[in-house]
Amino acid sequence: MSRRCELTGIGPMVGHNVSHSNIKTKRRFLPSLKTVKLTSDSLGQTFSLRISNAALRTLDYKGGLDIFIVKARDEQLSVAAQRIKRQVKAKLAEQAAA
């Protein structure tokens, strides 16, 4: 399973461990991922996504899954999140037409 956030696309980064004697060795900074159940207001469904803690805080700030996922770029989203985005957009368009 890849260590990548399904909503923001954040993945592992690389850097150095620096010792007291300034010797640099390679290391990886892994994202802090958490499996979370998120509820879509327009669909009335719950989805289980593996997202970073920063993305979870952003969801709270933006106002929920629907608002965040509609504005997100498709390159950042995972396949499952893209599927949710299509469903939400279709439901919102249906509600706007009615």
mmCIF file of N, CA, C and O in Angstrom:
data_model
loop_
_atom_site.group_PDB
_atom_site.id
_atom_site.type_symbol
_atom_site.label_atom_id
_atom_site.label_comp_id
_atom_site.label_asym_id
_atom_site.label_seq_id
_atom_site.Cartn_x
_atom_site.Cartn_y
_atom_site.Cartn_z
ATOM 1 N N MET A 1 0.840 -1.172 0.000
ATOM 2 C CA MET A 1 0.000 0.000 0.000
ATOM 3 C C MET A 1 0.889 1.239 0.000
ATOM 4 O O MET A 1 1.818 1.353 0.791
ATOM 5 N N SER A 2 0.614 2.168 -0.911
ATOM 6 C CA SER A 2 1.486 3.327 -1.010
ATOM 7 C C SER A 2 1.174 4.324 0.095
ATOM 8 O O SER A 2 0.040 4.466 0.526
ATOM 9 N N ARG A 3 2.202 5.001 0.545
ATOM 10 C CA ARG A 3 2.035 5.996 1.596
ATOM 11 C C ARG A 3 1.717 7.332 0.943
ATOM 12 O O ARG A 3 2.579 8.202 0.822
ATOM 13 N N ARG A 4 0.496 7.489 0.463
ATOM 14 C CA ARG A 4 0.085 8.695 -0.238
ATOM 15 C C ARG A 4 -1.314 9.090 0.214
ATOM 16 O O ARG A 4 -2.197 8.251 0.323
ATOM 17 N N CYS A 5 -1.507 10.361 0.477
ATOM 18 C CA CYS A 5 -2.814 10.868 0.887
ATOM 19 C C CYS A 5 -3.764 10.810 -0.303
ATOM 20 O O CYS A 5 -3.403 11.206 -1.417
ATOM 21 N N GLU A 6 -4.976 10.311 -0.082
ATOM 22 C CA GLU A 6 -5.923 10.144 -1.178
ATOM 23 C C GLU A 6 -6.556 11.455 -1.610
ATOM 24 O O GLU A 6 -7.090 11.536 -2.719
ATOM 25 N N LEU A 7 -6.504 12.489 -0.794
ATOM 26 C CA LEU A 7 -7.120 13.763 -1.153
ATOM 27 C C LEU A 7 -6.121 14.814 -1.611
ATOM 28 O O LEU A 7 -6.399 15.570 -2.541
ATOM 29 N N THR A 8 -4.963 14.881 -0.985
ATOM 30 C CA THR A 8 -3.999 15.918 -1.342
ATOM 31 C C THR A 8 -2.835 15.403 -2.171
ATOM 32 O O THR A 8 -2.106 16.196 -2.753
ATOM 33 N N GLY A 9 -2.627 14.092 -2.217
ATOM 34 C CA GLY A 9 -1.530 13.527 -2.990
ATOM 35 C C GLY A 9 -0.184 13.626 -2.303
ATOM 36 O O GLY A 9 0.853 13.339 -2.915
ATOM 37 N N ILE A 10 -0.150 14.024 -1.042
ATOM 38 C CA ILE A 10 1.105 14.138 -0.303
ATOM 39 C C ILE A 10 1.730 12.748 -0.156
ATOM 40 O O ILE A 10 1.061 11.806 0.235
ATOM 41 N N GLY A 11 3.022 12.636 -0.481
ATOM 42 C CA GLY A 11 3.728 11.367 -0.376
ATOM 43 C C GLY A 11 5.014 11.525 0.416
ATOM 44 O O GLY A 11 5.280 12.587 0.991
ATOM 45 N N PRO A 12 5.829 10.482 0.445
ATOM 46 C CA PRO A 12 7.095 10.569 1.183
ATOM 47 C C PRO A 12 8.045 11.594 0.568
ATOM 48 O O PRO A 12 8.087 11.777 -0.647
ATOM 49 N N MET A 13 8.790 12.273 1.426
ATOM 50 C CA MET A 13 9.816 13.206 0.979
ATOM 51 C C MET A 13 11.165 12.690 1.472
ATOM 52 O O MET A 13 11.202 11.841 2.365
ATOM 53 N N VAL A 14 12.236 13.176 0.876
ATOM 54 C CA VAL A 14 13.567 12.725 1.273
ATOM 55 C C VAL A 14 14.354 13.883 1.845
ATOM 56 O O VAL A 14 14.107 15.043 1.530
ATOM 57 N N GLY A 15 15.298 13.539 2.699
ATOM 58 C CA GLY A 15 16.148 14.539 3.320
ATOM 59 C C GLY A 15 17.343 13.865 3.953
ATOM 60 O O GLY A 15 17.709 12.753 3.563
ATOM 61 N N HIS A 16 17.932 14.519 4.925
ATOM 62 C CA HIS A 16 19.112 13.995 5.580
ATOM 63 C C HIS A 16 18.924 13.952 7.088
ATOM 64 O O HIS A 16 18.314 14.835 7.671
ATOM 65 N N ASN A 17 19.484 12.896 7.707
ATOM 66 C CA ASN A 17 19.766 12.929 9.130
ATOM 67 C C ASN A 17 21.126 13.592 9.249
ATOM 68 O O ASN A 17 22.075 13.193 8.559
ATOM 69 N N VAL A 18 21.251 14.591 10.104
ATOM 70 C CA VAL A 18 22.522 15.277 10.262
ATOM 71 C C VAL A 18 23.037 15.009 11.676
ATOM 72 O O VAL A 18 22.386 15.340 12.659
ATOM 73 N N SER A 19 24.207 14.393 11.756
ATOM 74 C CA SER A 19 24.780 14.041 13.055
ATOM 75 C C SER A 19 25.467 15.254 13.670
ATOM 76 O O SER A 19 25.608 16.306 13.043
ATOM 77 N N HIS A 20 25.909 15.083 14.893
ATOM 78 C CA HIS A 20 26.628 16.151 15.586
ATOM 79 C C HIS A 20 27.903 16.532 14.832
ATOM 80 O O HIS A 20 28.306 17.693 14.821
ATOM 81 N N SER A 21 28.531 15.539 14.170
ATOM 82 C CA SER A 21 29.754 15.820 13.406
ATOM 83 C C SER A 21 29.436 16.244 11.963
ATOM 84 O O SER A 21 30.312 16.270 11.115
ATOM 85 N N ASN A 22 28.156 16.548 11.693
ATOM 86 C CA ASN A 22 27.684 17.054 10.400
ATOM 87 C C ASN A 22 27.778 16.027 9.281
ATOM 88 O O ASN A 22 27.892 16.378 8.109
ATOM 89 N N ILE A 23 27.737 14.731 9.626
ATOM 90 C CA ILE A 23 27.670 13.686 8.613
ATOM 91 C C ILE A 23 26.199 13.535 8.211
ATOM 92 O O ILE A 23 25.323 13.412 9.061
ATOM 93 N N LYS A 24 25.953 13.540 6.896
ATOM 94 C CA LYS A 24 24.576 13.470 6.411
ATOM 95 C C LYS A 24 24.284 12.080 5.852
ATOM 96 O O LYS A 24 25.034 11.575 5.028
ATOM 97 N N THR A 25 23.215 11.484 6.329
ATOM 98 C CA THR A 25 22.755 10.202 5.801
ATOM 99 C C THR A 25 21.320 10.375 5.327
ATOM 100 O O THR A 25 20.547 11.138 5.920
ATOM 101 N N LYS A 26 20.982 9.669 4.252
ATOM 102 C CA LYS A 26 19.654 9.798 3.656
ATOM 103 C C LYS A 26 18.582 9.276 4.598
ATOM 104 O O LYS A 26 18.789 8.315 5.321
ATOM 105 N N ARG A 27 17.414 9.908 4.548
ATOM 106 C CA ARG A 27 16.261 9.420 5.288
ATOM 107 C C ARG A 27 14.995 9.805 4.536
ATOM 108 O O ARG A 27 15.035 10.618 3.618
ATOM 109 N N ARG A 28 13.881 9.189 4.935
ATOM 110 C CA ARG A 28 12.586 9.497 4.321
ATOM 111 C C ARG A 28 11.667 10.100 5.374
ATOM 112 O O ARG A 28 11.596 9.616 6.495
ATOM 113 N N PHE A 29 10.963 11.137 4.966
ATOM 114 C CA PHE A 29 9.937 11.734 5.809
ATOM 115 C C PHE A 29 8.599 11.199 5.313
ATOM 116 O O PHE A 29 8.143 11.570 4.234
ATOM 117 N N LEU A 30 7.989 10.298 6.083
ATOM 118 C CA LEU A 30 6.717 9.711 5.675
ATOM 119 C C LEU A 30 5.565 10.584 6.147
ATOM 120 O O LEU A 30 5.616 11.155 7.240
ATOM 121 N N PRO A 31 4.517 10.708 5.329
ATOM 122 C CA PRO A 31 3.367 11.513 5.749
ATOM 123 C C PRO A 31 2.608 10.820 6.878
ATOM 124 O O PRO A 31 2.596 9.596 6.976
ATOM 125 N N SER A 32 1.989 11.615 7.712
ATOM 126 C CA SER A 32 1.205 11.091 8.821
ATOM 127 C C SER A 32 -0.188 10.759 8.298
ATOM 128 O O SER A 32 -1.047 11.630 8.182
ATOM 129 N N LEU A 33 -0.405 9.483 7.943
ATOM 130 C CA LEU A 33 -1.671 9.062 7.349
ATOM 131 C C LEU A 33 -2.572 8.422 8.392
ATOM 132 O O LEU A 33 -2.110 7.783 9.331
ATOM 133 N N LYS A 34 -3.865 8.601 8.179
ATOM 134 C CA LYS A 34 -4.860 8.045 9.077
ATOM 135 C C LYS A 34 -6.053 7.601 8.233
ATOM 136 O O LYS A 34 -6.467 8.305 7.316
ATOM 137 N N THR A 35 -6.586 6.410 8.524
ATOM 138 C CA THR A 35 -7.788 5.938 7.838
ATOM 139 C C THR A 35 -8.992 6.541 8.551
ATOM 140 O O THR A 35 -9.179 6.353 9.746
ATOM 141 N N VAL A 36 -9.784 7.305 7.788
ATOM 142 C CA VAL A 36 -10.887 8.065 8.357
ATOM 143 C C VAL A 36 -12.155 7.786 7.565
ATOM 144 O O VAL A 36 -12.104 7.621 6.344
ATOM 145 N N LYS A 37 -13.278 7.716 8.260
ATOM 146 C CA LYS A 37 -14.573 7.614 7.595
ATOM 147 C C LYS A 37 -15.143 9.015 7.481
ATOM 148 O O LYS A 37 -15.374 9.691 8.486
ATOM 149 N N LEU A 38 -15.370 9.455 6.231
ATOM 150 C CA LEU A 38 -15.875 10.795 5.964
ATOM 151 C C LEU A 38 -17.275 10.692 5.374
ATOM 152 O O LEU A 38 -17.545 9.824 4.538
ATOM 153 N N THR A 39 -18.158 11.598 5.767
ATOM 154 C CA THR A 39 -19.537 11.585 5.297
ATOM 155 C C THR A 39 -19.734 12.671 4.254
ATOM 156 O O THR A 39 -19.361 13.822 4.470
ATOM 157 N N SER A 40 -20.333 12.292 3.146
ATOM 158 C CA SER A 40 -20.691 13.241 2.106
ATOM 159 C C SER A 40 -22.104 13.742 2.397
ATOM 160 O O SER A 40 -23.044 12.953 2.510
ATOM 161 N N ASP A 41 -22.258 15.062 2.503
ATOM 162 C CA ASP A 41 -23.567 15.638 2.820
ATOM 163 C C ASP A 41 -24.549 15.464 1.665
ATOM 164 O O ASP A 41 -25.716 15.149 1.883
ATOM 165 N N SER A 42 -24.079 15.665 0.439
ATOM 166 C CA SER A 42 -24.996 15.585 -0.702
ATOM 167 C C SER A 42 -25.385 14.146 -1.034
ATOM 168 O O SER A 42 -26.528 13.885 -1.412
ATOM 169 N N LEU A 43 -24.456 13.198 -0.878
ATOM 170 C CA LEU A 43 -24.751 11.805 -1.210
ATOM 171 C C LEU A 43 -25.384 11.053 -0.047
ATOM 172 O O LEU A 43 -26.060 10.044 -0.258
ATOM 173 N N GLY A 44 -25.120 11.507 1.166
ATOM 174 C CA GLY A 44 -25.628 10.812 2.333
ATOM 175 C C GLY A 44 -24.936 9.476 2.576
ATOM 176 O O GLY A 44 -25.508 8.572 3.171
ATOM 177 N N GLN A 45 -23.698 9.355 2.130
ATOM 178 C CA GLN A 45 -22.922 8.126 2.266
ATOM 179 C C GLN A 45 -21.666 8.398 3.085
ATOM 180 O O GLN A 45 -21.205 9.535 3.186
ATOM 181 N N THR A 46 -21.123 7.335 3.639
ATOM 182 C CA THR A 46 -19.859 7.410 4.359
ATOM 183 C C THR A 46 -18.789 6.697 3.545
ATOM 184 O O THR A 46 -19.005 5.586 3.067
ATOM 185 N N PHE A 47 -17.632 7.351 3.400
ATOM 186 C CA PHE A 47 -16.521 6.805 2.640
ATOM 187 C C PHE A 47 -15.314 6.665 3.550
ATOM 188 O O PHE A 47 -15.050 7.533 4.375
ATOM 189 N N SER A 48 -14.575 5.579 3.397
ATOM 190 C CA SER A 48 -13.366 5.357 4.162
ATOM 191 C C SER A 48 -12.170 5.711 3.283
ATOM 192 O O SER A 48 -11.937 5.072 2.252
ATOM 193 N N LEU A 49 -11.428 6.731 3.690
ATOM 194 C CA LEU A 49 -10.277 7.201 2.928
ATOM 195 C C LEU A 49 -9.051 7.258 3.829
ATOM 196 O O LEU A 49 -9.155 7.469 5.030
ATOM 197 N N ARG A 50 -7.883 7.078 3.229
ATOM 198 C CA ARG A 50 -6.611 7.159 3.943
ATOM 199 C C ARG A 50 -6.003 8.521 3.633
ATOM 200 O O ARG A 50 -5.454 8.737 2.542
ATOM 201 N N ILE A 51 -6.116 9.451 4.582
ATOM 202 C CA ILE A 51 -5.690 10.821 4.330
ATOM 203 C C ILE A 51 -4.695 11.269 5.394
ATOM 204 O O ILE A 51 -4.592 10.681 6.463
ATOM 205 N N SER A 52 -3.984 12.342 5.073
ATOM 206 C CA SER A 52 -3.019 12.889 6.028
ATOM 207 C C SER A 52 -3.758 13.702 7.085
ATOM 208 O O SER A 52 -4.877 14.164 6.882
ATOM 209 N N ASN A 53 -3.107 13.880 8.225
ATOM 210 C CA ASN A 53 -3.710 14.670 9.296
ATOM 211 C C ASN A 53 -3.896 16.121 8.866
ATOM 212 O O ASN A 53 -4.857 16.772 9.264
ATOM 213 N N ALA A 54 -2.997 16.638 8.039
ATOM 214 C CA ALA A 54 -3.133 18.002 7.535
ATOM 215 C C ALA A 54 -4.365 18.121 6.639
ATOM 216 O O ALA A 54 -5.080 19.118 6.688
ATOM 217 N N ALA A 55 -4.636 17.093 5.831
ATOM 218 C CA ALA A 55 -5.823 17.105 4.978
ATOM 219 C C ALA A 55 -7.095 17.041 5.815
ATOM 220 O O ALA A 55 -8.110 17.668 5.474
ATOM 221 N N LEU A 56 -7.047 16.324 6.915
ATOM 222 C CA LEU A 56 -8.200 16.241 7.813
ATOM 223 C C LEU A 56 -8.506 17.614 8.419
ATOM 224 O O LEU A 56 -9.668 18.030 8.485
ATOM 225 N N ARG A 57 -7.469 18.334 8.823
ATOM 226 C CA ARG A 57 -7.673 19.686 9.346
ATOM 227 C C ARG A 57 -8.198 20.613 8.256
ATOM 228 O O ARG A 57 -9.048 21.468 8.506
ATOM 229 N N THR A 58 -7.712 20.443 7.028
ATOM 230 C CA THR A 58 -8.168 21.267 5.916
ATOM 231 C C THR A 58 -9.637 21.004 5.614
ATOM 232 O O THR A 58 -10.389 21.930 5.321
ATOM 233 N N LEU A 59 -10.057 19.739 5.690
ATOM 234 C CA LEU A 59 -11.469 19.408 5.486
ATOM 235 C C LEU A 59 -12.348 20.133 6.497
ATOM 236 O O LEU A 59 -13.406 20.664 6.144
ATOM 237 N N ASP A 60 -11.927 20.151 7.750
ATOM 238 C CA ASP A 60 -12.686 20.851 8.781
ATOM 239 C C ASP A 60 -12.746 22.345 8.482
ATOM 240 O O ASP A 60 -13.781 22.989 8.642
ATOM 241 N N TYR A 61 -11.648 22.900 8.030
ATOM 242 C CA TYR A 61 -11.573 24.332 7.748
ATOM 243 C C TYR A 61 -12.438 24.713 6.547
ATOM 244 O O TYR A 61 -13.151 25.709 6.588
ATOM 245 N N LYS A 62 -12.382 23.909 5.490
ATOM 246 C CA LYS A 62 -13.127 24.220 4.262
ATOM 247 C C LYS A 62 -14.627 23.996 4.415
ATOM 248 O O LYS A 62 -15.416 24.567 3.681
ATOM 249 N N GLY A 63 -15.028 23.109 5.316
ATOM 250 C CA GLY A 63 -16.457 22.913 5.522
ATOM 251 C C GLY A 63 -16.981 21.553 5.128
ATOM 252 O O GLY A 63 -18.180 21.390 4.962
ATOM 253 N N GLY A 64 -16.110 20.576 4.928
ATOM 254 C CA GLY A 64 -16.573 19.225 4.665
ATOM 255 C C GLY A 64 -15.988 18.620 3.411
ATOM 256 O O GLY A 64 -15.283 19.268 2.634
ATOM 257 N N LEU A 65 -16.328 17.349 3.212
ATOM 258 C CA LEU A 65 -15.780 16.569 2.101
ATOM 259 C C LEU A 65 -16.248 17.089 0.752
ATOM 260 O O LEU A 65 -15.457 17.220 -0.176
ATOM 261 N N ASP A 66 -17.537 17.400 0.634
ATOM 262 C CA ASP A 66 -18.090 17.801 -0.662
ATOM 263 C C ASP A 66 -17.428 19.062 -1.204
ATOM 264 O O ASP A 66 -17.026 19.111 -2.370
ATOM 265 N N ILE A 67 -17.314 20.068 -0.376
ATOM 266 C CA ILE A 67 -16.729 21.340 -0.811
ATOM 267 C C ILE A 67 -15.260 21.154 -1.190
ATOM 268 O O ILE A 67 -14.802 21.657 -2.215
ATOM 269 N N PHE A 68 -14.533 20.402 -0.369
ATOM 270 C CA PHE A 68 -13.103 20.194 -0.630
ATOM 271 C C PHE A 68 -12.880 19.414 -1.919
ATOM 272 O O PHE A 68 -12.056 19.782 -2.746
ATOM 273 N N ILE A 69 -13.642 18.334 -2.103
ATOM 274 C CA ILE A 69 -13.370 17.416 -3.211
ATOM 275 C C ILE A 69 -13.784 18.001 -4.560
ATOM 276 O O ILE A 69 -13.175 17.712 -5.587
ATOM 277 N N VAL A 70 -14.807 18.870 -4.569
ATOM 278 C CA VAL A 70 -15.235 19.487 -5.827
ATOM 279 C C VAL A 70 -14.178 20.468 -6.326
ATOM 280 O O VAL A 70 -13.931 20.565 -7.526
ATOM 281 N N LYS A 71 -13.516 21.168 -5.402
ATOM 282 C CA LYS A 71 -12.505 22.158 -5.792
ATOM 283 C C LYS A 71 -11.129 21.552 -6.031
ATOM 284 O O LYS A 71 -10.262 22.208 -6.602
ATOM 285 N N ALA A 72 -10.914 20.298 -5.613
ATOM 286 C CA ALA A 72 -9.590 19.674 -5.738
ATOM 287 C C ALA A 72 -9.292 19.310 -7.192
ATOM 288 O O ALA A 72 -10.189 18.983 -7.965
ATOM 289 N N ARG A 73 -8.008 19.349 -7.545
ATOM 290 C CA ARG A 73 -7.582 18.958 -8.890
ATOM 291 C C ARG A 73 -7.546 17.436 -8.987
ATOM 292 O O ARG A 73 -7.220 16.741 -8.028
ATOM 293 N N ASP A 74 -7.874 16.922 -10.173
ATOM 294 C CA ASP A 74 -7.937 15.479 -10.371
ATOM 295 C C ASP A 74 -6.567 14.812 -10.243
ATOM 296 O O ASP A 74 -6.490 13.646 -9.881
ATOM 297 N N GLU A 75 -5.476 15.536 -10.534
ATOM 298 C CA GLU A 75 -4.142 14.941 -10.447
ATOM 299 C C GLU A 75 -3.787 14.585 -9.001
ATOM 300 O O GLU A 75 -3.024 13.654 -8.758
ATOM 301 N N GLN A 76 -4.322 15.341 -8.052
ATOM 302 C CA GLN A 76 -4.015 15.095 -6.643
ATOM 303 C C GLN A 76 -4.813 13.935 -6.082
ATOM 304 O O GLN A 76 -4.352 13.240 -5.191
ATOM 305 N N LEU A 77 -6.020 13.724 -6.585
ATOM 306 C CA LEU A 77 -6.935 12.750 -6.001
ATOM 307 C C LEU A 77 -6.601 11.331 -6.423
ATOM 308 O O LEU A 77 -6.144 11.098 -7.548
ATOM 309 N N SER A 78 -6.871 10.376 -5.538
ATOM 310 C CA SER A 78 -6.720 8.963 -5.874
ATOM 311 C C SER A 78 -7.902 8.550 -6.750
ATOM 312 O O SER A 78 -8.843 9.314 -6.966
ATOM 313 N N VAL A 79 -7.866 7.328 -7.256
ATOM 314 C CA VAL A 79 -8.940 6.822 -8.119
ATOM 315 C C VAL A 79 -10.263 6.783 -7.358
ATOM 316 O O VAL A 79 -11.313 7.168 -7.879
ATOM 317 N N ALA A 80 -10.215 6.346 -6.104
ATOM 318 C CA ALA A 80 -11.434 6.288 -5.285
ATOM 319 C C ALA A 80 -11.987 7.691 -5.045
ATOM 320 O O ALA A 80 -13.206 7.909 -5.115
ATOM 321 N N ALA A 81 -11.108 8.654 -4.779
ATOM 322 C CA ALA A 81 -11.550 10.026 -4.537
ATOM 323 C C ALA A 81 -12.105 10.656 -5.810
ATOM 324 O O ALA A 81 -13.063 11.433 -5.754
ATOM 325 N N GLN A 82 -11.545 10.314 -6.972
ATOM 326 C CA GLN A 82 -12.078 10.816 -8.241
ATOM 327 C C GLN A 82 -13.478 10.282 -8.491
ATOM 328 O O GLN A 82 -14.351 10.996 -8.995
ATOM 329 N N ARG A 83 -13.699 9.031 -8.110
ATOM 330 C CA ARG A 83 -15.026 8.429 -8.253
ATOM 331 C C ARG A 83 -16.040 9.158 -7.365
ATOM 332 O O ARG A 83 -17.154 9.473 -7.790
ATOM 333 N N ILE A 84 -15.626 9.462 -6.138
ATOM 334 C CA ILE A 84 -16.497 10.203 -5.221
ATOM 335 C C ILE A 84 -16.780 11.597 -5.780
ATOM 336 O O ILE A 84 -17.914 12.084 -5.726
ATOM 337 N N LYS A 85 -15.758 12.234 -6.344
ATOM 338 C CA LYS A 85 -15.918 13.576 -6.910
ATOM 339 C C LYS A 85 -16.939 13.579 -8.043
ATOM 340 O O LYS A 85 -17.793 14.466 -8.116
ATOM 341 N N ARG A 86 -16.879 12.582 -8.919
ATOM 342 C CA ARG A 86 -17.850 12.501 -10.020
ATOM 343 C C ARG A 86 -19.266 12.339 -9.483
ATOM 344 O O ARG A 86 -20.201 12.966 -9.984
ATOM 345 N N GLN A 87 -19.435 11.504 -8.458
ATOM 346 C CA GLN A 87 -20.762 11.285 -7.874
ATOM 347 C C GLN A 87 -21.292 12.574 -7.230
ATOM 348 O O GLN A 87 -22.464 12.915 -7.405
ATOM 349 N N VAL A 88 -20.435 13.281 -6.505
ATOM 350 C CA VAL A 88 -20.851 14.512 -5.833
ATOM 351 C C VAL A 88 -21.224 15.569 -6.859
ATOM 352 O O VAL A 88 -22.252 16.255 -6.723
ATOM 353 N N LYS A 89 -20.401 15.724 -7.910
ATOM 354 C CA LYS A 89 -20.695 16.718 -8.943
ATOM 355 C C LYS A 89 -22.013 16.415 -9.641
ATOM 356 O O LYS A 89 -22.805 17.325 -9.910
ATOM 357 N N ALA A 90 -22.264 15.136 -9.938
ATOM 358 C CA ALA A 90 -23.514 14.750 -10.589
ATOM 359 C C ALA A 90 -24.709 15.056 -9.684
ATOM 360 O O ALA A 90 -25.740 15.559 -10.147
ATOM 361 N N LYS A 91 -24.583 14.766 -8.395
ATOM 362 C CA LYS A 91 -25.673 15.010 -7.444
ATOM 363 C C LYS A 91 -25.929 16.506 -7.282
ATOM 364 O O LYS A 91 -27.094 16.930 -7.237
ATOM 365 N N LEU A 92 -24.857 17.305 -7.219
ATOM 366 C CA LEU A 92 -25.031 18.745 -7.087
ATOM 367 C C LEU A 92 -25.658 19.351 -8.337
ATOM 368 O O LEU A 92 -26.489 20.256 -8.250
ATOM 369 N N ALA A 93 -25.278 18.851 -9.524
ATOM 370 C CA ALA A 93 -25.878 19.320 -10.766
ATOM 371 C C ALA A 93 -27.361 18.937 -10.832
ATOM 372 O O ALA A 93 -28.203 19.720 -11.301
ATOM 373 N N GLU A 94 -27.676 17.760 -10.349
ATOM 374 C CA GLU A 94 -29.065 17.293 -10.322
ATOM 375 C C GLU A 94 -29.910 18.153 -9.384
ATOM 376 O O GLU A 94 -31.042 18.515 -9.707
ATOM 377 N N GLN A 95 -29.329 18.509 -8.228
ATOM 378 C CA GLN A 95 -30.053 19.354 -7.279
ATOM 379 C C GLN A 95 -30.230 20.778 -7.808
ATOM 380 O O GLN A 95 -31.239 21.423 -7.567
ATOM 381 N N ALA A 96 -29.221 21.269 -8.558
ATOM 382 C CA ALA A 96 -29.315 22.619 -9.133
ATOM 383 C C ALA A 96 -30.360 22.689 -10.238
ATOM 384 O O ALA A 96 -31.036 23.691 -10.416
ATOM 385 N N ALA A 97 -30.513 21.583 -10.991
ATOM 386 C CA ALA A 97 -31.485 21.544 -12.091
ATOM 387 C C ALA A 97 -32.921 21.459 -11.550
ATOM 388 O O ALA A 97 -33.860 21.944 -12.180
ATOM 389 N N ALA A 98 -33.077 20.861 -10.388
ATOM 390 C CA ALA A 98 -34.431 20.691 -9.836
ATOM 391 C C ALA A 98 -34.933 21.910 -9.108
ATOM 392 O O ALA A 98 -34.352 22.876 -8.915
#
